[in-house]
Every structure is written in structure tokens, then in C-alpha cells.
């Protein structure tokens, strides 16, 4: 079983200005069952669009996404449903992802009820089980979301996603909105759940430190494309693409202290507008290694060592 | 030793109606030319502390006690006119959200000129001064930028404009409230480098507020750690990062995933959630989450004791390594 | 099973926390009782009975609110007028709310051409001043009470479309609604369980406010001679008729006007109270 993303493109048409936003420009990636894929990149790199496409919230403009060989296609209603229960998403903001008028118990029980996942008289027990699984006191079941803290809410969101008995969990910045002192607990929970339930994760974040901590393989995205892919050790210890290098250098680091040279500028300029994509390599405008041909020929991912792929002609 | 530029002592902030303590007896000093970081989570009182220095506390929240001495003047007793003169010229601020901090219907050049105009008379040199300030923070094509509206700039560029605006009148103290939180990491890096460079060049004091320990590690000289409305630990960056004394600081630092640990061992987590400042009362606010808690911790509040280099408010500090 | 101290309380509890809500409810209750008296005919005098002998008398123990130029008892007429005003406005608002909310929610949720159509249609109705449109409809349809109700309903339907559609547009983009799609729930369930409960607050408040406007509109129509017809009583018509004699008989103008004011203020206060009670964020404090 695996998730297969093949040449996915996503464009949004802005009717008002008549322009097209190129959110995803040909992304191919394969996630094996039990693996955790970390996707890192800055805002506008397409990582959240990809997450939404994987769970079926967005229909790709081109390319295909299959889970366990089944195509994810909005037209095939039944397939979508079965796919849906196997692939779930946890959003970044635990404040907007729970229905404010629904008690915790109902939020978690709803999918179980609708899809008849357990017998009617066992639903309460199942909810208790899920609450305990995510480290919440089952007595919280009658609360409304606003009576919980951010960390507790995110645990409820995780429990709700798990209620559908998914195989693949897409985690879109799951700890970024939480207080710093609460993040570690949620990260530990995710790692425990992965082990205990045999889950496959796609962990999306702009925070390379968290990505590094949880991922087996890491994909670095820039302007709707994967620029580098490899095992976590390879990407962190031996980055090859100039963008990956810059990203790692820009990571705020608490292990190096009082060294102003740490603040040296690593990367000039800003991410180009996804409406007018640069020709050739989309990173050439900010790249220190760029040669004239970079603005003409778009590099494709090529393998430089076992399982380490990079899209750059100059390395 | 020179006198501190800013000296906050016993500062308390609470809500006006049905008084609830939000910041409880906070004391710290900033020397001329020194950069101090305030680290804390949401609700720790770090932003309110900064806003109170500028006299810009939100509606319904007021200073409940203590003093804020800036350059010999007690700002808690200053009249609105004095405060207005001080803001922008002697003390200026950079906010978290560059999208909302600029007036969307006013050209940038005009907005910057207004800053000068509000404190001194405009003259022939004013436009050149604004242009120089924009150039200094790395805005390309300055003449065109002067005629542009804020929406024509990216978040990073807007934050640069905000910094140019804050530095325009050469303040003695720059207060920065998480100015890089809304930005991407590579842009954050650029902004941190810019601020660091400008601060050294101008020998300006700085108060940098953040929830991200990584951001301040190489930016400031000293750190203040706030928790539930109190300062729990303060000291030099070196001391705080390498030898944290308060269990909260210690827990926070060890909960961050390491950049070098190959084994990716389980993160140390702090159980529970941050305490509300008004519920702390005369106890240690961290006691409910602390692994070293004893009866003493809930019987009275620990005082911040120690030197400028290192002080901690804890009955059972971690002890030297 | 031990009771959770934070177990949510019912909406009624929160409504009773609001001062304006309580005052509004008391005013409204009073007016409903008054109307019920008229329905059951518990009136001191026949509201239509003329008696020139007692014309233009001030308030007394026999005629509590005095009499008009035909010697009719203003107290009885006010009560009967209140009944008629409430009947018209309640039926008008019920029709407008039912149709408007249904169209508004579907319009917001379905989007595309259906949304375009509904929005354009309500814009057209919105373009007319409310009282003018109601006037036009009443003069075409006729002026019995249900025709007046229908006219007011047409005028108010676009308001409900707008009040329901706006929040639906916001709520359907919320992550918790997206989650329900990922969980494979049907559109009907999403609408009923996740969208409707989160848009009811503004709708309920709008019902209270619209009722008060409808009473004013009905009064206005009657005042202009197009609503309730003489010799029947409605609050608006009574104010209209009292104009000519107000200089000599203040009571003829004062009491019906006071009734209108009380019911309108009462409904507005109820609207405020409901808004406070239905907002979970306001509750948490």
C-alpha cells in the first residue's frame, strides 16, 4: 500500500484579475505505508495545497493522486468516501477546526455514527477509547471547544481524525499554532500514535526542526515544485540544493548562542510571484550558483546518491 | 557603570474592571546600547509589559503599580503630551503584523514624512532623510517606493518599511514585538540581520519580544523569561541557554527538538498548560507544571534574586551543571 | 456519574443573564397578554361601538384611555389594534424568515448560478424603499390582513436571504466544515449539523428586529390608509385618525403610540438578549 502522487499540478484562476496562480507545478512523490514524509517550504510553496489535494479537498488540474491504487477523483462518490475514511487531515488551527456548537463527544462520534464503524451501543466506549488514546481525560467529553486549551483542542482534532480509522494522516502544521511549551507533548503523541496504530504520516511544516524530528524522508518545496528529496539524515546533514542549504542556515537555532555571524544573510530577495513563474529554474533569481542557462532550462529531479534527489543543474 | 536607559521596577498591569492581574511586579533594566530579549508564551504578559512602556496599553487594561523610568522620567506619571513626544522619537516600536501597521490608503513616502512631521518641522532635507532611511533597510528603487502604497509590497518588505519608520528619528530604544513571527524563515533571517546591524551601528538599546528562543539566541545580550505574568528568570544569553536555572526555562529549552541529536530521542515535555496570571496569587505560577514542586512553592511566591548576569525566581533552582 | 462543573448550561440560562433580554421579555409578555385579551374578547367595551354621547372624553374609570371623536373606547381599541398589528407582523415575518433563510442558506452553500440568481433578485427588491414597495403590493393585491402580511413578507424576504447567506459563506470555508467533507459526510448533514447551528444566532436576532420593523411598517401602511381599514382598529390607523384631534384629546394619540413604542423597544431588547445568549464566545466569560 502506498500513496502515489504523480505529476500533480494545481492552478487557480482569479476571475477578478484574469490571472492564474500556479500553486503546484508538477509534483511527483511516493509515500510507502508506515513511512513519514516531511514536506518543508515557505509560504506559497504549495505544501498546503498538496495536503488538501491528497485528502480530496482540491482536485488537481493535472496529474493523479492514488492511495492503495485507487484514484482520488471527485466524480466517483463512493471511491471518494472510502478514500476519505482512509486518509484524514489535521489542520493547523485547532480554534477553527472544531465546530463551536458541537460537544467534544459528538465531534468525535459523528464519523463513527455516519459510517457505522462500530455498533451503536459501543460508540460511547469508542469515544472514551479515542480520548484516552490522545491523552485526554474522558470527562472532557461534554465540553465545548471554547472550554479547552489549544493543545487539548488539537488532541480532539487528532482523535476525530482517528475516529475514521485512517491509514494515512496528513498533518498540516499541527503544532505551529500551539504554545511552545505544549508543542513537545503533541509531537510525542503523534510519534506514539504512529507506532501504536501503524500510521503513515505526511507532516507539513515551515519549521525544519520539527520536520527533522519526525520525518523518515523529507521533501523540500519551492514555488510548487519539489527541489530536493531524501532521507532526513541526507537532507539535514548533506543538503545539496542551494535553497535547502539556505533554509537550514536560516533555521533559528538555540544551540549556537551569542554569535552575531549566525545572522549573516543567507538568501537575498523574496519568493517570486506564483502568477508569473520565472522561466527555467524557479529559484534562479535568488540563487548564488545560478548560471545563464538556469533561467532557460528547468532542472528536473535527478538521483545523486541512493534515494537522494535534487532538481539543480549546478550541483 | 553607566545608568540604565530604562528601569522598570515593580510594574503591575491589570484589567480595570473586576481587576485581574495580567503582569505582576515586573522589574528589569536596559542599559544604553544593550539588547534585551523577553521570551514568553501567549498570556505571559510580555507584550503588555512592552506596550506599557509606550503608554499604549489596550482599552480596559492599566498599570496597577510600579514605575517605568526612562532617561530619568517616570513614564507611569508622564502626561499624554510628554508620552506623545517620546513615542517615535526616543522610543519606537515595530509590530508583529506589518500588514495592518501601515495605513493602506497612504503612500509610503507620505507615511514616513508624517513621522518626522509629528516631532519636528519638515524642511528641504526631510524627503532625502526618508529616502536614506528606506535605502538603509534595503528597499530597492527608493524613489518609486516613496510613491507606492503598502499593498504593493510583500510582508518582508513592509516589515523593512516599518523598521525604517521606527529608526527614522534615531530612537534611543527600539521595542520589537515579534516582528518576524509572521514572516518566512529566510525572510526572518534577513530582518534579524538588518536589525542587528542597525542596532550596532547606532548603539541603540533594544527590547525584543518573542516566543521563539531560537530567534533571540544570537540577537540580544540579555534575556528575560516570563511566565504567567512574572519574570521567572533573567540573565545573559549565555547563562540562560547553557545553564538555565528555572525549571520552566530548563523544560522549555529541552522541549525544543535538537538540530544535532542523531538518535532523535523523545522530546522532554512540560505537562499541563500555562497558568492564567490572575490565578497565580501568592504562589509560584509554574508550580502546577513543575517536577520540582514542594509545599513551599504553593505557600508563597518566589522572589527574583541574583545579579544582572543571572537571576531566578525559584525555591528549587536547577543548580549549576 | 459525577456532574461536570463545566457542563454546558442551556441557552435559557444565558438569556436570563442579560438585563436587556429580561426587560425585553417582560415588555413583550405584557403585549402578548394584551393581545390575547383582545383575541378572547375580554375588553371593557366593544372596540367598534360608537357613542357620540361620550365622544372625546379624557381617561376615566369607565374609559381608561379616554374616547375618540366617535365615543369609542381607546383602551379597547388599542388592545384590539395591538392584536391586529401583531397578527400581521408575526405572519409576515414567519413567511419572510422561512423563505428567506432557506434561499439564503442554499444560495450561500451551493454558490454558482443559483447564488447569482438569488442575490440579483434580492438586490432588485432591496432597491425599492420598503414602505413604497409594500404600498405598491398592497394597492395591487388588496388590503385584508393576510394581503398586508404578504406584502410585508415580500419586502423582508431579501433581508433574511442576506442575513442567512453571509454567515454561510464564512462558515462553509471554516476548517471544521472542510473536515466534515474529508470525513465523507453528506451535504444535507453538513448543512444541518455544521452550518445551520452556526448561522442561527444572526437569524434569530433578525427575526426579533424584523418583527419590530414589521409592526412599524403595518402601522405606516394603515396610517397611509392602505393597511387596516376603518372602522377596524390597528395601532397605526389609530395614530393616523388621532392626528386631527390630538390638539384637544392627547390621549387619542398618546396611548396607541405608547403601545407601538413598547412593543418595538421590547422586541429590540429581546433581539439584544438573544444575541448575547446565542454567542458561545460571549458565554465563556
GROMACS .gro file of C-alpha atoms in nm, chain A residues 42-43 149 179-185 187-188 192 206 209-210 212-216 232 237 247-254 256-260 262-270 286, chain B residues 41-42 154 156-157 184-190 192-194 196-197 211 214-215 217-219 237 241-242 252 255-262 264-271 273-274 289:
model
   92
   42UNK     CA    1   0.794   2.866   0.291
   43UNK     CA    2   0.453   3.023   0.241
  149UNK     CA    3  -0.691   2.492   2.565
  179UNK     CA    4   0.222   2.740   2.278
  180UNK     CA    5   0.588   2.647   2.269
  181UNK     CA    6   0.573   2.452   2.594
  182UNK     CA    7   0.281   2.243   2.465
  183UNK     CA    8   0.431   2.152   2.126
  184UNK     CA    9   0.664   1.879   2.251
  185UNK     CA   10   0.375   1.689   2.409
  187UNK     CA   11   0.481   1.584   1.888
  188UNK     CA   12   0.540   1.295   2.129
  192UNK     CA   13   0.337   0.731   1.981
  206UNK     CA   14   0.775   2.550   0.772
  209UNK     CA   15   1.343   2.145   1.332
  210UNK     CA   16   1.006   1.970   1.372
  212UNK     CA   17   1.375   1.685   1.108
  213UNK     CA   18   1.248   1.538   1.430
  214UNK     CA   19   0.956   1.334   1.295
  215UNK     CA   20   1.026   1.251   0.929
  216UNK     CA   21   1.175   0.944   0.763
  232UNK     CA   22   1.608   1.301   0.683
  237UNK     CA   23   2.336   1.661   0.717
  247UNK     CA   24   1.663   2.703   0.462
  248UNK     CA   25   1.878   2.505   0.702
  249UNK     CA   26   2.105   2.803   0.763
  250UNK     CA   27   1.805   3.025   0.835
  251UNK     CA   28   1.662   2.786   1.092
  252UNK     CA   29   1.657   2.969   1.426
  253UNK     CA   30   1.897   2.774   1.639
  254UNK     CA   31   1.918   2.773   2.016
  256UNK     CA   32   2.453   2.827   1.896
  257UNK     CA   33   2.449   3.128   2.125
  258UNK     CA   34   2.567   3.485   2.112
  259UNK     CA   35   2.719   3.457   1.768
  260UNK     CA   36   2.611   3.751   1.552
  262UNK     CA   37   2.473   3.343   1.272
  263UNK     CA   38   2.263   3.631   1.147
  264UNK     CA   39   2.457   3.662   0.823
  265UNK     CA   40   2.223   3.696   0.530
  266UNK     CA   41   2.197   3.361   0.367
  267UNK     CA   42   1.945   3.427   0.099
  268UNK     CA   43   1.870   3.753  -0.077
  269UNK     CA   44   1.537   3.853  -0.226
  270UNK     CA   45   1.195   3.702  -0.188
  286UNK     CA   46   1.781   3.416  -0.567
  356UNK     CA   47   0.424   3.223   2.565
  357UNK     CA   48   0.088   3.379   2.487
  469UNK     CA   49   0.542   4.185   0.036
  471UNK     CA   50   0.906   4.118   0.440
  472UNK     CA   51   0.935   4.449   0.256
  499UNK     CA   52   0.906   3.305   0.639
  500UNK     CA   53   1.233   3.178   0.787
  501UNK     CA   54   1.460   3.306   0.512
  502UNK     CA   55   1.294   3.648   0.530
  503UNK     CA   56   1.311   3.636   0.910
  504UNK     CA   57   1.683   3.577   0.878
  505UNK     CA   58   1.715   3.887   0.658
  507UNK     CA   59   1.716   3.979   1.205
  508UNK     CA   60   2.040   4.055   1.025
  509UNK     CA   61   1.916   4.401   0.934
  511UNK     CA   62   2.122   4.352   1.441
  512UNK     CA   63   2.337   4.553   1.203
  526UNK     CA   64   0.806   3.328   2.191
  529UNK     CA   65   1.596   3.036   1.863
  530UNK     CA   66   1.532   3.385   1.729
  532UNK     CA   67   1.989   3.333   2.077
  533UNK     CA   68   2.221   3.537   1.859
  534UNK     CA   69   2.040   3.869   1.861
  552UNK     CA   70   2.201   3.478   2.681
  556UNK     CA   71   2.087   2.892   2.727
  557UNK     CA   72   2.373   2.692   2.871
  567UNK     CA   73   1.132   2.491   2.750
  570UNK     CA   74   1.143   2.055   2.475
  571UNK     CA   75   1.287   2.202   2.155
  572UNK     CA   76   1.399   1.941   1.903
  573UNK     CA   77   1.774   1.947   1.874
  574UNK     CA   78   1.947   2.015   1.545
  575UNK     CA   79   2.224   1.772   1.606
  576UNK     CA   80   2.081   1.481   1.802
  577UNK     CA   81   2.104   1.184   1.564
  579UNK     CA   82   1.601   1.183   1.780
  580UNK     CA   83   1.525   1.089   2.138
  581UNK     CA   84   1.186   1.164   2.285
  582UNK     CA   85   1.126   1.534   2.345
  583UNK     CA   86   1.109   1.636   2.708
  584UNK     CA   87   0.767   1.783   2.754
  585UNK     CA   88   0.619   2.008   3.018
  586UNK     CA   89   0.284   1.865   3.129
  588UNK     CA   90  -0.098   2.427   3.013
  589UNK     CA   91   0.021   2.777   3.106
  604UNK     CA   92   0.352   2.201   3.597
   0.00000   0.00000   0.00000
